[in-house]
PDB file of C-alpha atoms and ligand atoms in Angstrom:
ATOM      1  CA  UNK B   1      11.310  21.755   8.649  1.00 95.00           C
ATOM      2  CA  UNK B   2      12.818  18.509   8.493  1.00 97.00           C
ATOM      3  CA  UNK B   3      11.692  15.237   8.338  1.00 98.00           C
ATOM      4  CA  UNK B   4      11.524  11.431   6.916  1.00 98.00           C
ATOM      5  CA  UNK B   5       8.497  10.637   4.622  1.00 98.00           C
ATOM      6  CA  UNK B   6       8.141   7.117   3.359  1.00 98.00           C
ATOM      7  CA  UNK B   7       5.622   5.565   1.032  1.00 98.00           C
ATOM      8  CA  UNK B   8       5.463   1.818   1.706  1.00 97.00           C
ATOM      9  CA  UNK B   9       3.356  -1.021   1.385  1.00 96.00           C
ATOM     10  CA  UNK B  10       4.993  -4.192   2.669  1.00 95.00           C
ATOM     11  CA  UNK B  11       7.046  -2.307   5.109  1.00 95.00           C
ATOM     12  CA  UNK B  12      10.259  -2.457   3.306  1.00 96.00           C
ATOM     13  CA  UNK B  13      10.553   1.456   2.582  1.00 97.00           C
ATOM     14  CA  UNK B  14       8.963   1.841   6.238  1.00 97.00           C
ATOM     15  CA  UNK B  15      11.580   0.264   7.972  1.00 97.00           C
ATOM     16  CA  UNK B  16      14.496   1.929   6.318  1.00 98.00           C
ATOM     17  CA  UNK B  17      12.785   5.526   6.426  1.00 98.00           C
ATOM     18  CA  UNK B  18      12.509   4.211  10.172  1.00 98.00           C
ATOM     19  CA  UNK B  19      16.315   3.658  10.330  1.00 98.00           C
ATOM     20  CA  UNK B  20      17.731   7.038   8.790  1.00 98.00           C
ATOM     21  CA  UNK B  21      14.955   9.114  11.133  1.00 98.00           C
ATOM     22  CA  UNK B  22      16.520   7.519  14.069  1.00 98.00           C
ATOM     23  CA  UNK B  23      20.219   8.291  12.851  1.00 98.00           C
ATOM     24  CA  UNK B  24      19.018  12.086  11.763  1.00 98.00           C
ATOM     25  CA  UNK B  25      16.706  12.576  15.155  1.00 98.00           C
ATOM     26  CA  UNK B  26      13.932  13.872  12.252  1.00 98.00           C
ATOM     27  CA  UNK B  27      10.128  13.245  12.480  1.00 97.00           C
ATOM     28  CA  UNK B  28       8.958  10.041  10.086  1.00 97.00           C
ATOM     29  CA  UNK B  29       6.060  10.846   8.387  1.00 97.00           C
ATOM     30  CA  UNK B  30       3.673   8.583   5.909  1.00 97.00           C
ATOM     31  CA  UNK B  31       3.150  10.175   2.517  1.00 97.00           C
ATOM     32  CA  UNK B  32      -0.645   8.846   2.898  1.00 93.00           C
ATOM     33  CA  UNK B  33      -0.883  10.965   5.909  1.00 91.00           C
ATOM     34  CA  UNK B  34      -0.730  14.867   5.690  1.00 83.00           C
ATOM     35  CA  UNK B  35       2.439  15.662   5.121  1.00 88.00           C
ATOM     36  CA  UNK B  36       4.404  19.445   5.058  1.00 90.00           C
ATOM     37  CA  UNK B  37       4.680  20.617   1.762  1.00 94.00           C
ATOM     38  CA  UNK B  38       8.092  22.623   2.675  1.00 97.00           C
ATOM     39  CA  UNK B  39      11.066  21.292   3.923  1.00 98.00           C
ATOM     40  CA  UNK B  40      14.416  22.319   4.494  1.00 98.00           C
ATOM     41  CA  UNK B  41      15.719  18.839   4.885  1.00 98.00           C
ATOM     42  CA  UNK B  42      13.971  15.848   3.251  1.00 98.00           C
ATOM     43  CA  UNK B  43      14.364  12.578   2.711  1.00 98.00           C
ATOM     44  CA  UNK B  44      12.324  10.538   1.079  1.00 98.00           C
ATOM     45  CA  UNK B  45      11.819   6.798   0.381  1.00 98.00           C
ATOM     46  CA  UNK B  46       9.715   4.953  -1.351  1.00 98.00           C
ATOM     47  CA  UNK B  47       9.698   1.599  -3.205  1.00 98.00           C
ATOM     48  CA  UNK B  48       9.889   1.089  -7.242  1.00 97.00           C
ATOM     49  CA  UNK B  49       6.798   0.340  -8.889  1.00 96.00           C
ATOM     50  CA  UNK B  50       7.322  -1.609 -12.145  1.00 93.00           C
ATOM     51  CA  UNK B  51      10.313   0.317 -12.476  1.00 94.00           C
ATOM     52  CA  UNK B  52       9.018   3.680 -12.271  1.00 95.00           C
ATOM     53  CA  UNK B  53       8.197   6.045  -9.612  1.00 97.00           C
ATOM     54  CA  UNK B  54       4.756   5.349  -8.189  1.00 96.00           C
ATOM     55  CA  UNK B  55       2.314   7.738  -8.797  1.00 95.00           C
ATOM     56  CA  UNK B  56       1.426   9.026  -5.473  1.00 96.00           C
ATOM     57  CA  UNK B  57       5.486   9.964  -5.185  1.00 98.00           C
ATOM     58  CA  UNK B  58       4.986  11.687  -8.403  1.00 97.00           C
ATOM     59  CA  UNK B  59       2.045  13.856  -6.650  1.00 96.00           C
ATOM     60  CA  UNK B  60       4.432  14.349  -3.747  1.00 97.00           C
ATOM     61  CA  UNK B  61       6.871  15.450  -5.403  1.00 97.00           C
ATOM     62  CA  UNK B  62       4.654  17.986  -7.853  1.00 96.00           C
ATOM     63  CA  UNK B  63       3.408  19.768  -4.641  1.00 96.00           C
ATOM     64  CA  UNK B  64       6.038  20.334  -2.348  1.00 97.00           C
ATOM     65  CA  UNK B  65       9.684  23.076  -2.074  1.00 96.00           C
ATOM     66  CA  UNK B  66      12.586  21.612  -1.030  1.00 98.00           C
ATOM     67  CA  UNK B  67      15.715  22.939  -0.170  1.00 98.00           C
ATOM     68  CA  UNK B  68      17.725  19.586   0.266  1.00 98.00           C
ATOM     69  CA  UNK B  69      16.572  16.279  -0.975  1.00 98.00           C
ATOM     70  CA  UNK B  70      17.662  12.651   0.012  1.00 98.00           C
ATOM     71  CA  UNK B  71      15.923  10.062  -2.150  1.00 98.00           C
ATOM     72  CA  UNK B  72      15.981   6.158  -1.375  1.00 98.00           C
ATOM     73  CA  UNK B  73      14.430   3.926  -3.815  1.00 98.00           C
ATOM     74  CA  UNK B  74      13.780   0.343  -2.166  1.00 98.00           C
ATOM     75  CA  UNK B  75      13.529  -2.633  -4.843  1.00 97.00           C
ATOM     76  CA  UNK B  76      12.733  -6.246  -5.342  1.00 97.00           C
ATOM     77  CA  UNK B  77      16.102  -6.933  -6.934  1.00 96.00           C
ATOM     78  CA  UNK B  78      14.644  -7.379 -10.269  1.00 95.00           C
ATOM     79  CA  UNK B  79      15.001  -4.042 -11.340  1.00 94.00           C
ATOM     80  CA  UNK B  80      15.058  -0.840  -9.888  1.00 95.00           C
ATOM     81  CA  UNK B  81      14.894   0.961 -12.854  1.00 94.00           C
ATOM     82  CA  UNK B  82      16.032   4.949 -13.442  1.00 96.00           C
ATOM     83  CA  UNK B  83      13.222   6.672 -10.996  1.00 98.00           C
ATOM     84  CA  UNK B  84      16.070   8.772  -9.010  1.00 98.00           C
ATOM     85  CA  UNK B  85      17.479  10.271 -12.178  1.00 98.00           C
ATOM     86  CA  UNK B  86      13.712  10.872 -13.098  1.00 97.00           C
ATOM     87  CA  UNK B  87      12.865  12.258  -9.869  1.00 98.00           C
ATOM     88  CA  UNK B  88      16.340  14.861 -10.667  1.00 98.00           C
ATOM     89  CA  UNK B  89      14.957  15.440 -14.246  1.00 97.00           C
ATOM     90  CA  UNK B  90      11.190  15.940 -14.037  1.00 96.00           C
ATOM     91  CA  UNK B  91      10.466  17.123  -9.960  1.00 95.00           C
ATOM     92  CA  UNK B  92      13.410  18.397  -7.724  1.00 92.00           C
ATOM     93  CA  UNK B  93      16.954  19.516  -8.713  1.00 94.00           C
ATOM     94  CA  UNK B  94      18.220  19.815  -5.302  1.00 97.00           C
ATOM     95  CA  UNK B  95      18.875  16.212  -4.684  1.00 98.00           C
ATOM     96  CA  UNK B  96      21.915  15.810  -1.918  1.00 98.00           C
ATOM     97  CA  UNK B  97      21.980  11.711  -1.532  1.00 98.00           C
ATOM     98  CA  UNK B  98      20.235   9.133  -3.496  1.00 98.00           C
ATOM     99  CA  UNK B  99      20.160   5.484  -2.968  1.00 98.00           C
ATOM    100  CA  UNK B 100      18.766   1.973  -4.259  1.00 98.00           C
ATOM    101  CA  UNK B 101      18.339  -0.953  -1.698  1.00 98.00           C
ATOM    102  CA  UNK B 102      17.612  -3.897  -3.164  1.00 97.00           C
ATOM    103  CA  UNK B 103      14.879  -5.347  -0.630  1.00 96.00           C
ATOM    104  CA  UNK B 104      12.191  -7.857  -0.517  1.00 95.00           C
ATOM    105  CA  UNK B 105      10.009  -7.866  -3.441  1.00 96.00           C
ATOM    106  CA  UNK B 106       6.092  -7.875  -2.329  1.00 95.00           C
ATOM    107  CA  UNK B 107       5.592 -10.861  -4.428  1.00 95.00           C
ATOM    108  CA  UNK B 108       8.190 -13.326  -3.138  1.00 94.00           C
ATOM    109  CA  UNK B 109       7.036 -15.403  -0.377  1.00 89.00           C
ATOM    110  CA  UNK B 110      10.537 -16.404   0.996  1.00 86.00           C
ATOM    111  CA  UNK B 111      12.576 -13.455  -0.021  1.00 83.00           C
ATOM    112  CA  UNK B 112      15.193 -11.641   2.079  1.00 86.00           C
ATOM    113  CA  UNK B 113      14.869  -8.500   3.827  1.00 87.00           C
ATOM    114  CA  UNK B 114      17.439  -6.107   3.645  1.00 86.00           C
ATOM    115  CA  UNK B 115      19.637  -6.258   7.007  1.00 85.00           C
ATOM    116  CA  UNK B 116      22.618  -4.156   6.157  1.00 92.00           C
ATOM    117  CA  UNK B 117      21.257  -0.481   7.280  1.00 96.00           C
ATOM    118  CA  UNK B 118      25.039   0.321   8.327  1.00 96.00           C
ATOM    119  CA  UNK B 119      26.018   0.425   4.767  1.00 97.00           C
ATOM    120  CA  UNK B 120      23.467   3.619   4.694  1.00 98.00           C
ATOM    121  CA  UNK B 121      25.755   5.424   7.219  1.00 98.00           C
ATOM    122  CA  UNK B 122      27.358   7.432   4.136  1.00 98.00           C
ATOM    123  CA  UNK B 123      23.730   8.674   3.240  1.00 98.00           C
ATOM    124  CA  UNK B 124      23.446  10.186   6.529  1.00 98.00           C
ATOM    125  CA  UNK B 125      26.709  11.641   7.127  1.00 98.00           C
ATOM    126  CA  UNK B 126      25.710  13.530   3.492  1.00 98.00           C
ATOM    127  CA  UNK B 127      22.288  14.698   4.881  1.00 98.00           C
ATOM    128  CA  UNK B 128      23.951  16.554   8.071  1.00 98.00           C
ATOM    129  CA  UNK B 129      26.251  18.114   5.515  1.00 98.00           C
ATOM    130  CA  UNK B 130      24.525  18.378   2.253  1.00 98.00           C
ATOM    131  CA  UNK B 131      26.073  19.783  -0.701  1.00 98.00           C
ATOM    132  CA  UNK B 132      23.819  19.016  -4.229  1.00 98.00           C
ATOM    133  CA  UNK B 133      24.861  16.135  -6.562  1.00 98.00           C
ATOM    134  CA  UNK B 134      24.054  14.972 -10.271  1.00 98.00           C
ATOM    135  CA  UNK B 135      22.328  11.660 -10.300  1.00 98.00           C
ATOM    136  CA  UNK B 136      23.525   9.457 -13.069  1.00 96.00           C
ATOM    137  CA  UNK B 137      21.010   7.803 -15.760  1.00 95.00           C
ATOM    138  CA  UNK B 138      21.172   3.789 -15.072  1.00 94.00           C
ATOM    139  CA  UNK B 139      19.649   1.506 -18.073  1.00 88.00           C
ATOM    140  CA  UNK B 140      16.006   1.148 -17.693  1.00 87.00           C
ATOM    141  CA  UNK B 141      14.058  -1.342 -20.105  1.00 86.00           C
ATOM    142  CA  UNK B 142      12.342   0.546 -22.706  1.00 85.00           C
ATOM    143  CA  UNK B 143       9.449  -1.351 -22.332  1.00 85.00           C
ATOM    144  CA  UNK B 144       9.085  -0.737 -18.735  1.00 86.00           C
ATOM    145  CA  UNK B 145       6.844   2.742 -19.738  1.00 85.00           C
ATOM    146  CA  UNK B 146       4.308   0.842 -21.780  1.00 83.00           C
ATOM    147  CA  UNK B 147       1.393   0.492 -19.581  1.00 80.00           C
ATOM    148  CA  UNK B 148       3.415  -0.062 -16.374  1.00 79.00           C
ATOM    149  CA  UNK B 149       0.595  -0.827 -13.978  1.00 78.00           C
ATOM    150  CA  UNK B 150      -1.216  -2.947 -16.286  1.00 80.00           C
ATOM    151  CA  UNK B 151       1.643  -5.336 -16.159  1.00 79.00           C
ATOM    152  CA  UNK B 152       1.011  -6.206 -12.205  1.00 77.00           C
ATOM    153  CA  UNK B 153      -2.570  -5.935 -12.682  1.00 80.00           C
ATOM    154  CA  UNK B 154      -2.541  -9.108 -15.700  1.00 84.00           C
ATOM    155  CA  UNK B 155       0.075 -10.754 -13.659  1.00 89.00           C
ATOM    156  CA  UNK B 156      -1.665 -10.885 -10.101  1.00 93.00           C
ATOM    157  CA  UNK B 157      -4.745 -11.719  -8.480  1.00 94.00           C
ATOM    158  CA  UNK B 158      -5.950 -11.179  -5.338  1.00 95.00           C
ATOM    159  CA  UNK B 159      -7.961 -13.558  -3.704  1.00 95.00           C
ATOM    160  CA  UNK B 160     -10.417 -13.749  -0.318  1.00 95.00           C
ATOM    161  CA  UNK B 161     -10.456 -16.836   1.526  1.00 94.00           C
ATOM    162  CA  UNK B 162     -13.324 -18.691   3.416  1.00 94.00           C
ATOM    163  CA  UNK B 163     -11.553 -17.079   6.745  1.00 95.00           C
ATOM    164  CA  UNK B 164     -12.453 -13.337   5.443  1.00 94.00           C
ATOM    165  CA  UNK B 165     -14.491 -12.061   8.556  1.00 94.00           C
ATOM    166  CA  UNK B 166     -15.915  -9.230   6.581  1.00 93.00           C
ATOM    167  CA  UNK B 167     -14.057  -6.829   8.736  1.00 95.00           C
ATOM    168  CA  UNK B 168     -13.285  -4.101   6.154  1.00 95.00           C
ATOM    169  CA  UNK B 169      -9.776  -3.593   8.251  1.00 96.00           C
ATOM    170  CA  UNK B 170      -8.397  -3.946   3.976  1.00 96.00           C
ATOM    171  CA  UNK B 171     -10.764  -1.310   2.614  1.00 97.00           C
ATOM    172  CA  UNK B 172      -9.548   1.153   5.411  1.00 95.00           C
ATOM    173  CA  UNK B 173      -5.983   0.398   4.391  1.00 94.00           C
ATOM    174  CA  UNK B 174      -6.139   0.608   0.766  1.00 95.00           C
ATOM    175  CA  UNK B 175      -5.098   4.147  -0.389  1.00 92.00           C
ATOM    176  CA  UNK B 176      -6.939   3.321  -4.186  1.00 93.00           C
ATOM    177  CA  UNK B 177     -10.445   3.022  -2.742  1.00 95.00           C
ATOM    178  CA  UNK B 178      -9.619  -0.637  -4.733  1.00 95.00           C
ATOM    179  CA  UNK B 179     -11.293  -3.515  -2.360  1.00 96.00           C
ATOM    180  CA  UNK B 180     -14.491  -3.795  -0.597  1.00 93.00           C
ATOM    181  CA  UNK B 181     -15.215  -7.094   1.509  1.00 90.00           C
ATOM    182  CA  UNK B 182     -12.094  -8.831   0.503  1.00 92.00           C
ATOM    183  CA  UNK B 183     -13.523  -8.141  -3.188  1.00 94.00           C
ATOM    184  CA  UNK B 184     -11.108  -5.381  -5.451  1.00 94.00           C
ATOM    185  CA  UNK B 185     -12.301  -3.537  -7.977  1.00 94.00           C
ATOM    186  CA  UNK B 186     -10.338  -1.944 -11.172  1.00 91.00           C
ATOM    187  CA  UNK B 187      -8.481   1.186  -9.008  1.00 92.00           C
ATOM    188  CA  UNK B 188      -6.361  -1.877  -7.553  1.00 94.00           C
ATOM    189  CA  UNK B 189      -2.504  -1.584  -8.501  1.00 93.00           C
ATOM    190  CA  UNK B 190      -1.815  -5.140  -6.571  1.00 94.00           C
ATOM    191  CA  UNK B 191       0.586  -3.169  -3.951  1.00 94.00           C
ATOM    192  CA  UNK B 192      -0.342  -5.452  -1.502  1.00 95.00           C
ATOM    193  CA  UNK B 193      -1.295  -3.282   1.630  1.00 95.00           C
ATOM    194  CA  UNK B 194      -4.688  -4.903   1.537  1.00 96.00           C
ATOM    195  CA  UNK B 195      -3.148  -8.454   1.893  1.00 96.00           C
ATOM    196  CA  UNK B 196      -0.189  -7.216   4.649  1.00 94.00           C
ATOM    197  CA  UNK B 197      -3.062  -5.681   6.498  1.00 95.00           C
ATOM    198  CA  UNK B 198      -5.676  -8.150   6.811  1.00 96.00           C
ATOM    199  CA  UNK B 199      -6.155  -9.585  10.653  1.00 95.00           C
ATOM    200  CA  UNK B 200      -6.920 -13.207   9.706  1.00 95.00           C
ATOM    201  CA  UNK B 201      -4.452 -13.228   6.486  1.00 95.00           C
ATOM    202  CA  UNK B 202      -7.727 -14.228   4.649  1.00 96.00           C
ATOM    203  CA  UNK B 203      -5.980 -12.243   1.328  1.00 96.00           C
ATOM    204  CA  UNK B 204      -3.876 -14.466  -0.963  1.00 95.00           C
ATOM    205  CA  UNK B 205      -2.058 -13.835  -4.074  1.00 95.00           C
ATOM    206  CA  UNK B 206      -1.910 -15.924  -7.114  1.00 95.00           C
ATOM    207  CA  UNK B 207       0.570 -14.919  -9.602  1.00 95.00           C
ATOM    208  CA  UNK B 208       0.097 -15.728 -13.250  1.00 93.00           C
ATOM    209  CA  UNK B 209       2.503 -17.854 -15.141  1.00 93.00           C
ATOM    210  CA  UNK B 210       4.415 -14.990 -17.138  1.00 91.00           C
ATOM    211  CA  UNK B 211       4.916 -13.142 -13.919  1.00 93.00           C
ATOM    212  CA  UNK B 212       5.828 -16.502 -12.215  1.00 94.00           C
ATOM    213  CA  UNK B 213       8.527 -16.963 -14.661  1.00 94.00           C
ATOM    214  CA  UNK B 214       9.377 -13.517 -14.723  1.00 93.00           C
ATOM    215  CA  UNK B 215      10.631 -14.003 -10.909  1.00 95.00           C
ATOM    216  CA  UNK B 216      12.239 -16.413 -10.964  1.00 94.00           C
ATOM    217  CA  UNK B 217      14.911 -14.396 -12.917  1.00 92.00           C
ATOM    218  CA  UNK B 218      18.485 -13.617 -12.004  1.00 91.00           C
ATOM    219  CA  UNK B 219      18.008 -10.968  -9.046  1.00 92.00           C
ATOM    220  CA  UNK B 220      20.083  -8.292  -8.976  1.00 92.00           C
ATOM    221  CA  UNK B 221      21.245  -7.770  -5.480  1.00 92.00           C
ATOM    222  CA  UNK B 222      22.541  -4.070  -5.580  1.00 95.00           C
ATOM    223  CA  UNK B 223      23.096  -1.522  -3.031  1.00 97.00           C
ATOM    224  CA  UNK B 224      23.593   1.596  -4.877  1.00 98.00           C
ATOM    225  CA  UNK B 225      24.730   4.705  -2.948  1.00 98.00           C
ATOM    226  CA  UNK B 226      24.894   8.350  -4.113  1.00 98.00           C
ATOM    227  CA  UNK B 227      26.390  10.683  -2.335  1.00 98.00           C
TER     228      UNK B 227
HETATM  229  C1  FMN D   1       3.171  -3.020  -8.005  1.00 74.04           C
HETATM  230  C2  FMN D   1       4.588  -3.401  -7.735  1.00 74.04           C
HETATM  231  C3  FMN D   1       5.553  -3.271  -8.715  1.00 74.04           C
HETATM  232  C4  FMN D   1       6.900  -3.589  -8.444  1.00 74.04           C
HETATM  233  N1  FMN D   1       7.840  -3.415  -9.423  1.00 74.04           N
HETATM  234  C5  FMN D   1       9.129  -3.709  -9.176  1.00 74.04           C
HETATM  235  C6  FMN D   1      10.132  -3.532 -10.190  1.00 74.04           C
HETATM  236  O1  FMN D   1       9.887  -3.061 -11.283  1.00 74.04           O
HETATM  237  N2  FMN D   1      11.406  -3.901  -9.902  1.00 74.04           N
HETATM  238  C7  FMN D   1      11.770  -4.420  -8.679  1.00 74.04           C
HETATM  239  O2  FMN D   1      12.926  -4.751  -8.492  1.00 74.04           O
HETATM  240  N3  FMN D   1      10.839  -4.560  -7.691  1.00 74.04           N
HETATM  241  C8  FMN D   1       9.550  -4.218  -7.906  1.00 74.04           C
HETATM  242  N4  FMN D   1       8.607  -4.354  -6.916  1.00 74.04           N
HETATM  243  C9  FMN D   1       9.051  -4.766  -5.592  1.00 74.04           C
HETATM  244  C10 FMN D   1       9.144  -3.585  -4.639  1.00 74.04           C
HETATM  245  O3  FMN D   1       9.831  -2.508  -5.227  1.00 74.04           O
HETATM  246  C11 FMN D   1       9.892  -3.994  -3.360  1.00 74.04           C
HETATM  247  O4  FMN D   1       9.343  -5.161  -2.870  1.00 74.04           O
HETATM  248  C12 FMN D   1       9.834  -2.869  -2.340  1.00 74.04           C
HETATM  249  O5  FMN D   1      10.904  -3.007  -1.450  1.00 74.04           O
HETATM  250  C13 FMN D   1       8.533  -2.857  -1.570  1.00 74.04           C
HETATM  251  O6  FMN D   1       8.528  -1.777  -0.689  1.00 74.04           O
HETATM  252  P1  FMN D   1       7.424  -1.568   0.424  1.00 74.04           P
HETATM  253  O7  FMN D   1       7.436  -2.825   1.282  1.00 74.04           O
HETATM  254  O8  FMN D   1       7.884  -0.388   1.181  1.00 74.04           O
HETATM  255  O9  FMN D   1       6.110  -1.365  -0.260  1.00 74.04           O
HETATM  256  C14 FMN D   1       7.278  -4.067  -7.162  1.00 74.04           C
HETATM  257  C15 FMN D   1       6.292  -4.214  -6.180  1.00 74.04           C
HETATM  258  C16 FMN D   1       4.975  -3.887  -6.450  1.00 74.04           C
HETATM  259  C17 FMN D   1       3.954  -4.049  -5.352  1.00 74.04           C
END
């Protein structure tokens, strides 16, 4: 089988997975929802956790055979780390196309979306006519494997406002079993679904001052295409 299957929780991964299902005419599946666990074609995309690949990727990744595999690694232009190579080393050898698109990160307010899905074209035209590549190693801080999640977790909080309507609409939506009433609990990983999916935006984050600073860093704005 073929198909697109996207991890995403802002709906930056979503809407590129979106993009190259259209241009392939294959199925787009969520990774949260049961997915195949054999594929002829894949591609897969999914955005970079604290520069590594997030953990329910890893699982995806563990479980399924693939003949031909596209992965697209969306980040927040701070860093997008090494998780293709990784992804080549430590889960599937038979990668055809790899790509980074630097997108909007989940914790800036005002930052840009990524508008330029004709400079994926290449990707696509290398997924109708695969032939299997070597992904290159790209610097990736050495410091970035040292408690990875732990570093969004100090530098975020999430927080319910007096407009929470005790729906539960972010419980459903949270993958981690992590929030209950507007209220999370230590499973969270500060992805952000909860706060994208709540009805009366009643979730806010407040980011701590090393992480502030941390943002406000030179962004690196790259589109990175393997093919
Ligand atoms: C927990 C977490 C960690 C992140 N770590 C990084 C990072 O290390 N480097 C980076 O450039 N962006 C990082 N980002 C930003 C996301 O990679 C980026 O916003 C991505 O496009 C979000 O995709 P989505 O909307 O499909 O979830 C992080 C976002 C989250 C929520």
């Amino acid at each position: 089988m073929n198909a697109v299957v996207f991890y995403s929780n802002t709906g930056q991964s979503k809407a590129i997975a979106a993009y190259l299902a259209s241009q392939l005419g294959y199925p787009l599946a969520d990774i949260e929802i049961k997915c195949a666990k054999h594929y002829q074609n894949l591609v897969l995309v999914f955005p970079v956790h604290c520069q590594n690949i997030p953990d329910i990727v890893k699982n995806f990744l563990k479980n399924i055979s693939v003949e031909n595999l596209t992965v697209v690694a969306t980040y927040g232009k701070m860093c997008c780390g090494n998780v293709l190579y990784e992804i080549q080393k430590k889960y599937q050898k038979n990668i055809v196309a790899g790509a980074y698109i630097p997108s909007k990160h989940s914790y800036i307010k005002r930052d840009d979306i990524f508008y330029d899905l004709d400079k994926l074209k290449p990707v696509v035209e290398k997924v109708k006519e695969p032939s299997y590549i070597k992904l290159p190693k790209l610097y990736k801080n050495p410091l970035a494997d040292i408690f990875p999640k732990l570093r969004s977790v100090l530098g975020l909080t999430i927080q319910k406002s007096a407009d929470c309507s005790g729906c539960n609409i972010c419980t459903e939506h949270c993958t981690f079993g992590a929030i209950k009433s507007g209220i999370t609990n230590g499973n969270c990983i500060r992805c952000l679904k909860c706060v994208e999916s709540c009805p009366h935006q009643a979730l806010k984050i407040k980011l701590g001052l090393l992480l502030k600073l941390y943002l406000r860093k030179k962004k690196v704005n790259e589109l990175i295409i393997y093919v």
